[in-house]
Amino acid sequence: MTVVEYFLPRSLAQAVDLLSRHGPDLLVIAGGTVAMPLINDGISLPRQVMGLRFVGLDEIEPSDGGLRIGATTTLTSLLRQRHVPMLAEAARRTASWSIRNMGTVGGNLFTPPPGGDVAVALLALDAEVTLEGSRGRRTLALSEFQTGFMTTALEPQELLTGIGVPAVAGETTYVKFGRKEANTPSVVTVAVRVARDGEVVTDARVALGAVGPHALRARKAEAVLVGSSLEPGAIDEAAEAAAEECEPFDDGIASAWYRRAMVRLFVRRALEELVQHVALEGR
Amino acid sequence: MKVAGHHVLDAGPREVFDAACDPATLLAVIPGCEAIEQVAPHEYQGSLVLRLPGVGATFRTFVRLVDADPPHAAGMEGRVEGPMGTIAGRADFGLTEVDDEPAHDGRPGAGSDGRSIASRTLLEYRGEAVIQGPLARLDSRFAESLANTLIAQGLQALNSHLIEASSTVAPASGRPSPREAPE
């Protein structure tokens, strides 16, 4: 079986219409970096494909102090924006230039672990996703969008159209640990955001990647940090909590045991880095 | 591909077993299930739509209930066919009443939504399947992780369905929960 129809809609309305007319057998791609290897290897054998390159969802715009990111914005564009440094860093540490030039922010949210690092940074920023289909538009917290390994809350007639990053308080740190420095799948990815009132932490996000069925929040670690002053004891306790609550897996990159140990190490490092950063800024 | 696991459901074994054999319930709780019909006693066929990253496909499904020992255990032989290949295998599950076990919130006699329930069932499953066709070229981690995700989502949906069904039944039909039992 080969692709017999390739649709290139010029607007979101056209894309939604095509999806509702052709149903879930229509394979939707944006950058193609997830789908094309599967098609080239004969694993995915779609008869109909819809490319979202020209539907006009590739803009990044400031919005109410936050950011509005079109779903087909490339990772290179995300890397170049200066509004949210942690997102630029997350994009910079994702894959290679050639992949970043094609791969999209929306597509990255569908990438199974150990890929999909951008979602880790977006989770720490309380990002939301916008889904649109023939039945209308809805907004969902990113933490509710990714529901399991390679599964999402996307309904058969819906498209992911955008990602909203609200104006959130606090300092952020993003750490990715792989087997090499660049263009590497993650052993673990950690994104941290901490808001403080004076010395006391009032709000915390600890997001983890490559140690579960999808990017996930380490909520017990977050609870440990709230009310603390990021003292070494609290950081150690949070790192331990994150290591306990993650759900690591074995693959060719690392064993589950090693991934859990690296969660403990890199959550601690991320928090220590954040403390150092705040101390330097305070001088 | 091998899968195994367990899940605690907020209903008695009889209710769980009956729900697992009811086409309308299966249609409501199996992720991506578009159609299901009973074609013979203990035999069902239907279609499953999965939109996965890089893949959008409809799969034909066939399931036969075997070695049934209601409401304690049963086996399921099944086959899923689609453009990416075929998955064929067998899964066995056992149902054990666990009304004295701590519930989801750690309290005895409380369901996942915190309300009092009459009994609870531990569902234990184990299955093995052979993947043939293009799908077989994927790392087995992908197939197993995806299968475990779909099973977990299906069982969560089944639990919600059971809770909803029990809320429409007169409370007198259930035994008092430990929290409600007179001292």
Coordinates of C-alpha atoms in Angstrom, one line a residue:
Chain A
M1 CA 0.0 0.0 0.0
T2 CA 1.3 3.5 -0.8
V3 CA 0.2 7.0 -0.2
V4 CA -2.4 7.7 -2.9
E5 CA -3.5 11.2 -1.8
Y6 CA -1.5 14.0 -0.2
F7 CA -3.5 17.1 1.0
L8 CA -1.9 20.4 1.6
P9 CA -4.6 22.7 3.1
R10 CA -4.0 26.4 3.0
S11 CA -6.1 27.2 6.1
L12 CA -7.1 25.7 9.4
A13 CA -10.7 25.5 8.2
Q14 CA -9.6 23.5 5.2
A15 CA -7.6 21.2 7.4
V16 CA -10.4 20.6 9.8
D17 CA -12.8 20.0 6.9
L18 CA -10.4 17.4 5.4
L19 CA -10.0 15.6 8.7
S20 CA -13.7 15.4 9.2
R21 CA -14.3 14.2 5.7
H22 CA -11.6 11.5 5.6
G23 CA -11.6 10.4 9.2
P24 CA -8.9 9.0 11.4
D25 CA -7.3 7.0 8.6
L26 CA -6.0 10.4 7.3
L27 CA -2.5 10.7 8.6
V28 CA -1.7 14.2 9.8
I29 CA 1.9 15.4 9.6
A30 CA 3.5 18.8 10.2
G31 CA 7.3 18.5 10.0
G32 CA 7.2 14.8 9.3
T33 CA 10.1 14.0 11.5
V34 CA 8.0 11.4 13.4
A35 CA 5.9 10.0 10.6
M36 CA 8.4 9.9 7.7
P37 CA 10.9 7.4 9.2
L38 CA 7.9 5.1 9.9
I39 CA 6.6 5.5 6.3
N40 CA 10.1 5.1 4.9
D41 CA 10.5 1.9 6.8
G42 CA 7.1 0.6 5.7
I43 CA 5.8 0.5 9.3
S44 CA 3.2 3.2 8.8
L45 CA 1.3 2.7 5.5
P46 CA -1.1 5.5 5.1
R47 CA -3.2 5.9 2.0
Q48 CA -4.0 9.5 2.7
V49 CA -1.7 12.1 4.3
M50 CA -2.4 15.7 5.2
G51 CA 0.5 18.1 5.7
L52 CA 0.0 21.2 7.9
R53 CA 2.9 23.2 6.6
F54 CA 0.7 25.9 5.0
V55 CA -2.2 26.3 7.4
G56 CA -0.7 29.3 9.1
L57 CA 0.0 27.9 12.5
D58 CA 3.7 28.7 12.5
E59 CA 3.8 32.0 14.5
I60 CA 5.1 32.8 17.9
E61 CA 3.4 35.8 19.5
P62 CA 3.5 37.4 22.9
S63 CA 0.1 37.1 24.6
D64 CA -1.0 38.5 27.9
G65 CA 2.6 38.5 29.3
G66 CA 3.0 34.9 28.1
L67 CA 3.5 33.3 24.7
R68 CA 1.2 31.9 22.0
I69 CA 3.0 29.2 19.9
G70 CA 1.4 27.9 16.7
A71 CA 1.5 24.1 16.6
T72 CA 3.5 24.0 13.4
T73 CA 6.2 26.5 14.6
T74 CA 9.5 24.8 14.0
L75 CA 11.9 24.0 16.8
T76 CA 14.4 26.3 15.2
S77 CA 11.9 29.2 15.5
L78 CA 11.3 28.3 19.1
L79 CA 15.1 28.3 19.7
R80 CA 15.4 31.8 18.2
Q81 CA 12.6 33.4 20.2
R82 CA 13.8 35.4 23.2
H83 CA 10.6 35.7 25.3
V84 CA 11.0 32.5 27.3
P85 CA 14.7 31.5 27.6
M86 CA 13.9 28.0 29.0
L87 CA 11.9 27.1 25.8
A88 CA 14.8 28.3 23.6
E89 CA 17.1 26.1 25.7
A90 CA 14.8 23.1 25.4
A91 CA 14.6 23.6 21.6
R92 CA 18.4 24.0 21.4
R93 CA 18.9 20.7 23.2
T94 CA 16.5 18.8 20.9
A95 CA 17.9 16.7 18.1
S96 CA 20.0 18.4 15.4
W97 CA 19.7 21.5 13.3
S98 CA 18.3 19.6 10.3
I99 CA 15.6 18.0 12.5
R100 CA 14.9 21.3 14.3
N101 CA 14.4 23.0 10.9
M102 CA 11.6 20.5 10.1
G103 CA 10.3 19.3 13.4
T104 CA 7.5 21.4 15.0
V105 CA 6.6 22.3 18.6
G106 CA 3.2 20.6 18.2
G107 CA 4.8 17.5 16.7
N108 CA 7.2 17.2 19.5
L109 CA 4.3 16.8 21.9
F110 CA 3.4 13.5 20.1
T111 CA 7.0 12.2 20.1
P112 CA 7.3 9.1 22.4
P113 CA 9.9 9.1 25.1
P114 CA 12.9 9.3 25.3
G115 CA 12.0 12.0 22.7
G116 CA 9.6 14.9 23.3
D117 CA 11.8 17.1 25.5
V118 CA 10.0 20.3 24.7
A119 CA 7.0 19.1 26.7
V120 CA 9.1 18.9 29.8
A121 CA 9.9 22.7 29.7
L122 CA 6.3 23.5 28.7
L123 CA 5.0 21.4 31.7
A124 CA 7.1 23.5 34.1
L125 CA 5.6 26.6 32.6
D126 CA 2.0 25.4 33.0
A127 CA 1.4 25.4 29.3
E128 CA -2.0 24.7 27.7
V129 CA -2.8 23.2 24.3
T130 CA -5.6 24.3 22.0
L131 CA -7.4 21.6 20.1
E132 CA -9.7 22.4 17.2
G133 CA -12.1 20.3 15.2
S134 CA -15.4 20.2 13.5
R135 CA -17.1 20.4 16.9
G136 CA -15.3 23.6 17.9
R137 CA -12.3 24.6 19.9
R138 CA -11.2 23.5 23.4
T139 CA -8.2 24.2 25.7
L140 CA -6.6 21.7 27.9
A141 CA -3.7 21.8 30.3
L142 CA -0.7 20.1 28.8
S143 CA -0.6 17.8 31.8
E144 CA -4.0 16.5 30.8
F145 CA -3.2 16.3 27.1
Q146 CA -0.6 13.6 27.2
T147 CA -2.5 10.6 28.6
G148 CA -0.1 7.7 28.2
F149 CA 2.6 6.2 26.0
M150 CA 2.0 7.6 22.5
T151 CA -1.6 8.5 23.4
T152 CA -3.2 11.9 23.9
A153 CA -6.6 13.4 24.7
L154 CA -6.9 14.4 21.0
E155 CA -10.3 13.3 19.7
P156 CA -10.4 11.6 16.2
Q157 CA -11.8 14.8 14.6
E158 CA -9.4 17.2 16.3
L159 CA -6.1 18.9 15.4
L160 CA -3.6 20.4 17.9
T161 CA -3.4 24.0 16.7
G162 CA -1.5 25.8 19.4
I163 CA 0.3 26.0 22.7
G164 CA -0.2 28.7 25.2
V165 CA 2.4 29.6 27.8
P166 CA 0.9 31.8 30.5
A167 CA 2.8 34.6 32.3
V168 CA 4.1 32.6 35.2
A169 CA 6.3 33.8 38.1
G170 CA 9.7 32.4 39.1
E171 CA 13.1 31.3 38.1
T172 CA 13.6 28.4 35.7
T173 CA 16.3 25.8 34.9
Y174 CA 16.4 23.2 32.2
V175 CA 18.8 20.3 32.3
K176 CA 19.0 17.5 29.7
F177 CA 21.3 14.6 30.3
G178 CA 22.1 12.3 27.3
R179 CA 24.9 10.0 26.3
K180 CA 26.6 12.8 24.4
E181 CA 26.4 16.6 24.5
A182 CA 24.4 17.3 21.3
N183 CA 21.8 15.5 19.1
T184 CA 21.1 12.8 21.7
P185 CA 18.1 11.1 23.2
S186 CA 17.6 11.8 26.8
V187 CA 18.6 9.7 29.7
V188 CA 16.6 12.2 31.7
T189 CA 15.4 15.7 31.2
V190 CA 14.5 18.0 34.1
A191 CA 12.8 21.4 34.0
V192 CA 12.3 23.3 37.2
R193 CA 10.4 26.5 37.9
V194 CA 10.4 28.0 41.4
A195 CA 8.6 31.2 42.6
R196 CA 9.7 32.7 45.9
D197 CA 8.5 35.3 48.3
G198 CA 11.8 36.4 49.8
E199 CA 13.6 33.2 50.6
V200 CA 10.4 31.0 50.9
V201 CA 9.2 29.0 47.9
T202 CA 5.6 29.8 47.2
D203 CA 5.2 27.7 44.0
A204 CA 7.2 25.0 42.3
R205 CA 7.2 22.9 39.2
V206 CA 9.5 19.9 38.7
A207 CA 8.9 18.3 35.3
L208 CA 10.7 15.2 34.0
G209 CA 11.2 13.7 30.6
A210 CA 12.4 10.2 29.4
V211 CA 11.4 8.6 32.7
G212 CA 7.7 7.8 32.1
P213 CA 5.2 7.1 29.4
H214 CA 5.3 10.8 28.6
A215 CA 6.6 14.1 30.1
L216 CA 5.4 14.2 33.7
R217 CA 5.3 16.5 36.7
A218 CA 7.0 15.2 39.9
R219 CA 4.3 16.5 42.2
K220 CA 5.7 15.0 45.4
A221 CA 9.0 16.8 44.7
E222 CA 7.1 20.0 44.1
A223 CA 5.2 19.6 47.4
V224 CA 8.5 19.2 49.2
L225 CA 9.9 22.4 47.7
V226 CA 6.9 24.6 48.6
G227 CA 7.5 26.3 51.9
S228 CA 11.2 25.5 51.9
S229 CA 14.0 28.0 51.3
L230 CA 15.7 25.6 48.8
E231 CA 18.1 24.6 51.5
P232 CA 20.3 21.6 50.8
G233 CA 18.1 19.3 52.9
A234 CA 15.0 20.3 50.9
I235 CA 16.8 19.9 47.6
D236 CA 17.9 16.4 48.6
E237 CA 14.4 15.5 49.7
A238 CA 12.9 16.8 46.5
A239 CA 15.4 14.9 44.4
E240 CA 14.6 11.7 46.3
A241 CA 10.9 12.2 45.9
A242 CA 11.3 12.8 42.2
A243 CA 13.3 9.6 41.8
E244 CA 10.7 7.6 43.7
E245 CA 7.7 8.9 41.7
C246 CA 9.1 8.7 38.2
E247 CA 8.3 5.7 36.0
P248 CA 11.6 4.9 34.1
F249 CA 12.0 2.3 31.4
D250 CA 14.8 0.2 29.8
D251 CA 15.9 1.0 26.3
G252 CA 19.1 1.1 24.3
I253 CA 20.0 4.4 25.9
A254 CA 19.8 3.5 29.6
S255 CA 18.3 1.0 32.0
A256 CA 15.4 2.0 34.2
W257 CA 17.6 1.7 37.3
Y258 CA 20.1 4.1 35.8
R259 CA 17.4 6.5 34.7
R260 CA 16.0 6.6 38.2
A261 CA 19.5 7.3 39.7
M262 CA 20.0 10.1 37.2
V263 CA 16.6 11.7 38.1
R264 CA 17.9 11.9 41.7
L265 CA 21.1 13.5 40.5
F266 CA 19.8 15.9 37.9
V267 CA 16.8 17.2 39.9
R268 CA 19.3 18.0 42.6
R269 CA 21.7 19.7 40.0
A270 CA 18.8 21.6 38.4
L271 CA 17.7 23.0 41.8
E272 CA 21.3 23.8 42.9
E273 CA 21.8 25.6 39.5
L274 CA 18.7 27.6 40.2
V275 CA 19.9 28.5 43.6
Q276 CA 23.2 29.7 42.2
H277 CA 21.5 31.6 39.5
V278 CA 19.3 33.4 42.0
A279 CA 22.3 34.2 44.2
L280 CA 24.2 35.6 41.3
E281 CA 21.3 37.8 40.3
G282 CA 20.9 39.0 43.8
R283 CA 24.5 40.4 44.0
Chain B
M1 CA 4.9 -9.0 23.2
K2 CA 4.0 -9.7 26.8
V3 CA 1.7 -7.7 29.1
A4 CA 0.8 -8.2 32.8
G5 CA -0.6 -6.2 35.5
H6 CA -3.5 -5.7 38.0
H7 CA -6.1 -3.1 38.7
V8 CA -8.6 -2.6 41.5
L9 CA -12.1 -2.0 40.4
D10 CA -14.9 -0.5 42.5
A11 CA -17.5 -3.3 42.0
G12 CA -17.9 -6.9 42.8
P13 CA -16.5 -9.7 40.7
R14 CA -19.9 -10.6 39.2
E15 CA -20.5 -7.0 38.1
V16 CA -17.0 -6.8 36.6
F17 CA -17.3 -10.1 34.8
D18 CA -20.7 -9.2 33.3
A19 CA -19.4 -5.8 32.2
A20 CA -16.4 -7.4 30.5
C21 CA -18.8 -9.6 28.5
D22 CA -21.2 -6.9 27.5
P23 CA -20.6 -5.5 24.0
A24 CA -22.2 -2.1 24.9
T25 CA -19.8 -1.7 27.9
L26 CA -16.8 -2.8 25.9
L27 CA -17.7 -0.3 23.2
A28 CA -17.8 2.5 25.8
V29 CA -14.6 1.6 27.6
I30 CA -12.1 0.2 25.0
P31 CA -9.9 3.1 23.8
G32 CA -10.6 3.8 20.1
C33 CA -13.3 1.2 19.9
E34 CA -15.7 2.3 17.1
A35 CA -17.9 -0.8 16.8
I36 CA -18.3 -4.1 18.5
E37 CA -20.9 -6.9 18.0
Q38 CA -21.4 -10.3 19.4
V39 CA -21.2 -12.8 16.6
A40 CA -21.6 -16.0 18.6
P41 CA -21.8 -17.0 22.3
H42 CA -18.6 -15.6 23.8
E43 CA -17.3 -14.3 20.4
Y44 CA -17.1 -10.6 19.4
Q45 CA -15.8 -8.6 16.5
G46 CA -15.4 -4.9 15.9
S47 CA -13.2 -2.1 14.8
L48 CA -10.6 -0.1 16.6
V49 CA -9.3 3.3 15.5
L50 CA -5.9 4.4 16.7
R51 CA -4.4 7.8 15.9
L52 CA -0.8 7.4 17.1
P53 CA 2.2 9.5 16.3
G54 CA 3.0 8.9 12.6
V55 CA 0.2 6.4 12.3
G56 CA -3.5 6.6 11.7
A57 CA -5.3 3.4 11.1
T58 CA -8.4 1.3 11.6
F59 CA -7.9 -2.2 12.9
R60 CA -10.4 -5.1 12.7
T61 CA -10.7 -7.0 16.0
F62 CA -11.9 -10.4 16.9
V63 CA -12.1 -11.7 20.4
R64 CA -13.3 -15.0 21.8
L65 CA -13.9 -15.7 25.5
V66 CA -12.4 -19.1 26.5
D67 CA -12.1 -21.1 29.7
A68 CA -14.6 -18.9 31.3
D69 CA -15.2 -19.5 35.0
P70 CA -17.7 -16.7 35.9
P71 CA -17.2 -14.6 37.9
H72 CA -13.7 -15.7 38.8
A73 CA -11.6 -16.0 35.7
A74 CA -11.5 -16.2 31.9
G75 CA -9.2 -16.2 29.0
M76 CA -9.5 -14.1 25.8
E77 CA -8.1 -15.2 22.5
G78 CA -7.9 -12.3 20.1
R79 CA -6.7 -11.0 16.8
V80 CA -6.2 -7.4 15.7
E81 CA -5.6 -6.8 12.0
G82 CA -4.7 -3.6 10.2
P83 CA -2.6 -2.1 7.5
M84 CA 0.4 -2.2 9.8
G85 CA 0.2 -5.9 10.5
T86 CA -1.5 -8.4 12.8
I87 CA -1.4 -8.9 16.5
A88 CA -2.7 -12.3 17.7
G89 CA -2.6 -13.7 21.2
R90 CA -4.2 -14.7 24.4
A91 CA -4.8 -13.0 27.7
D92 CA -6.0 -14.5 30.9
F93 CA -7.6 -12.6 33.8
G94 CA -8.6 -13.4 37.3
L95 CA -11.1 -11.6 39.5
T96 CA -10.8 -11.7 43.3
E97 CA -13.0 -9.8 45.8
V98 CA -10.9 -7.5 47.9
D99 CA -13.4 -5.6 50.0
D100 CA -11.2 -5.6 53.0
E101 CA -8.2 -4.2 51.2
P102 CA -7.4 -0.5 51.5
A103 CA -9.0 1.4 48.7
H104 CA -7.5 3.9 46.2
D105 CA -7.4 6.6 48.9
G106 CA -6.0 4.3 51.6
R107 CA -9.3 4.1 53.5
P108 CA -11.2 0.9 53.8
G109 CA -14.5 0.7 52.0
A110 CA -14.1 3.8 49.9
G111 CA -13.9 3.9 46.1
S112 CA -11.7 5.9 43.8
D113 CA -14.1 8.8 44.0
G114 CA -14.1 8.6 47.8
R115 CA -17.6 7.3 48.2
S116 CA -18.5 4.2 50.1
I117 CA -18.8 1.0 48.1
A118 CA -20.0 -2.5 48.8
S119 CA -17.1 -4.4 47.4
R120 CA -14.1 -4.2 45.3
T121 CA -12.4 -6.5 42.8
L122 CA -8.8 -7.1 42.1
L123 CA -8.4 -7.8 38.4
E124 CA -5.1 -9.5 37.5
Y125 CA -4.2 -10.1 33.9
R126 CA -1.4 -11.6 31.9
G127 CA -1.1 -11.9 28.1
E128 CA 1.1 -12.8 25.3
A129 CA 0.8 -11.9 21.6
V130 CA 2.7 -12.3 18.4
I131 CA 3.1 -9.3 16.2
Q132 CA 3.4 -9.9 12.4
G133 CA 3.9 -7.6 9.5
P134 CA 5.5 -4.1 9.4
L135 CA 4.4 -3.5 13.1
A136 CA 6.9 -6.2 14.1
R137 CA 9.8 -4.0 13.1
L138 CA 9.1 -1.6 15.9
D139 CA 11.0 -1.9 19.1
S140 CA 9.0 -4.3 21.4
R141 CA 9.1 -1.5 24.0
F142 CA 6.8 0.5 21.9
A143 CA 4.2 -2.2 21.4
E144 CA 4.3 -3.3 25.1
S145 CA 4.2 0.3 26.4
L146 CA 1.3 1.2 24.1
A147 CA -0.6 -2.0 25.1
N148 CA -0.1 -1.3 28.8
T149 CA -1.3 2.3 28.3
L150 CA -4.4 1.2 26.4
I151 CA -5.2 -1.5 29.0
A152 CA -4.8 1.0 31.8
Q153 CA -7.0 3.5 30.1
G154 CA -9.6 0.9 29.3
L155 CA -9.7 -0.4 32.9
Q156 CA -10.0 3.2 34.2
A157 CA -12.9 3.7 31.9
L158 CA -14.4 0.4 33.0
N159 CA -14.1 1.4 36.6
S160 CA -15.9 4.7 35.9
H161 CA -18.6 2.8 34.0
L162 CA -19.0 0.4 37.0
I163 CA -19.3 3.2 39.4
E164 CA -21.9 5.0 37.3
A165 CA -23.8 1.7 36.9
S166 CA -23.8 1.0 40.6
S167 CA -25.0 4.6 41.4
T168 CA -28.2 3.8 39.5
V169 CA -28.8 0.6 41.5
A170 CA -30.7 0.7 44.8
P171 CA -28.2 0.6 47.7
A172 CA -30.0 -2.3 49.3
S173 CA -28.5 -4.6 46.7
G174 CA -25.1 -4.3 48.1
R175 CA -23.5 -5.5 51.3
P176 CA -22.7 -2.8 53.8
S177 CA -19.1 -1.6 53.4
P178 CA -16.7 -2.0 56.4
R179 CA -17.1 1.7 57.2
E180 CA -20.9 1.3 57.2
A181 CA -21.0 -2.0 59.2
P182 CA -22.4 -1.8 62.7
E183 CA -19.8 -2.3 65.4

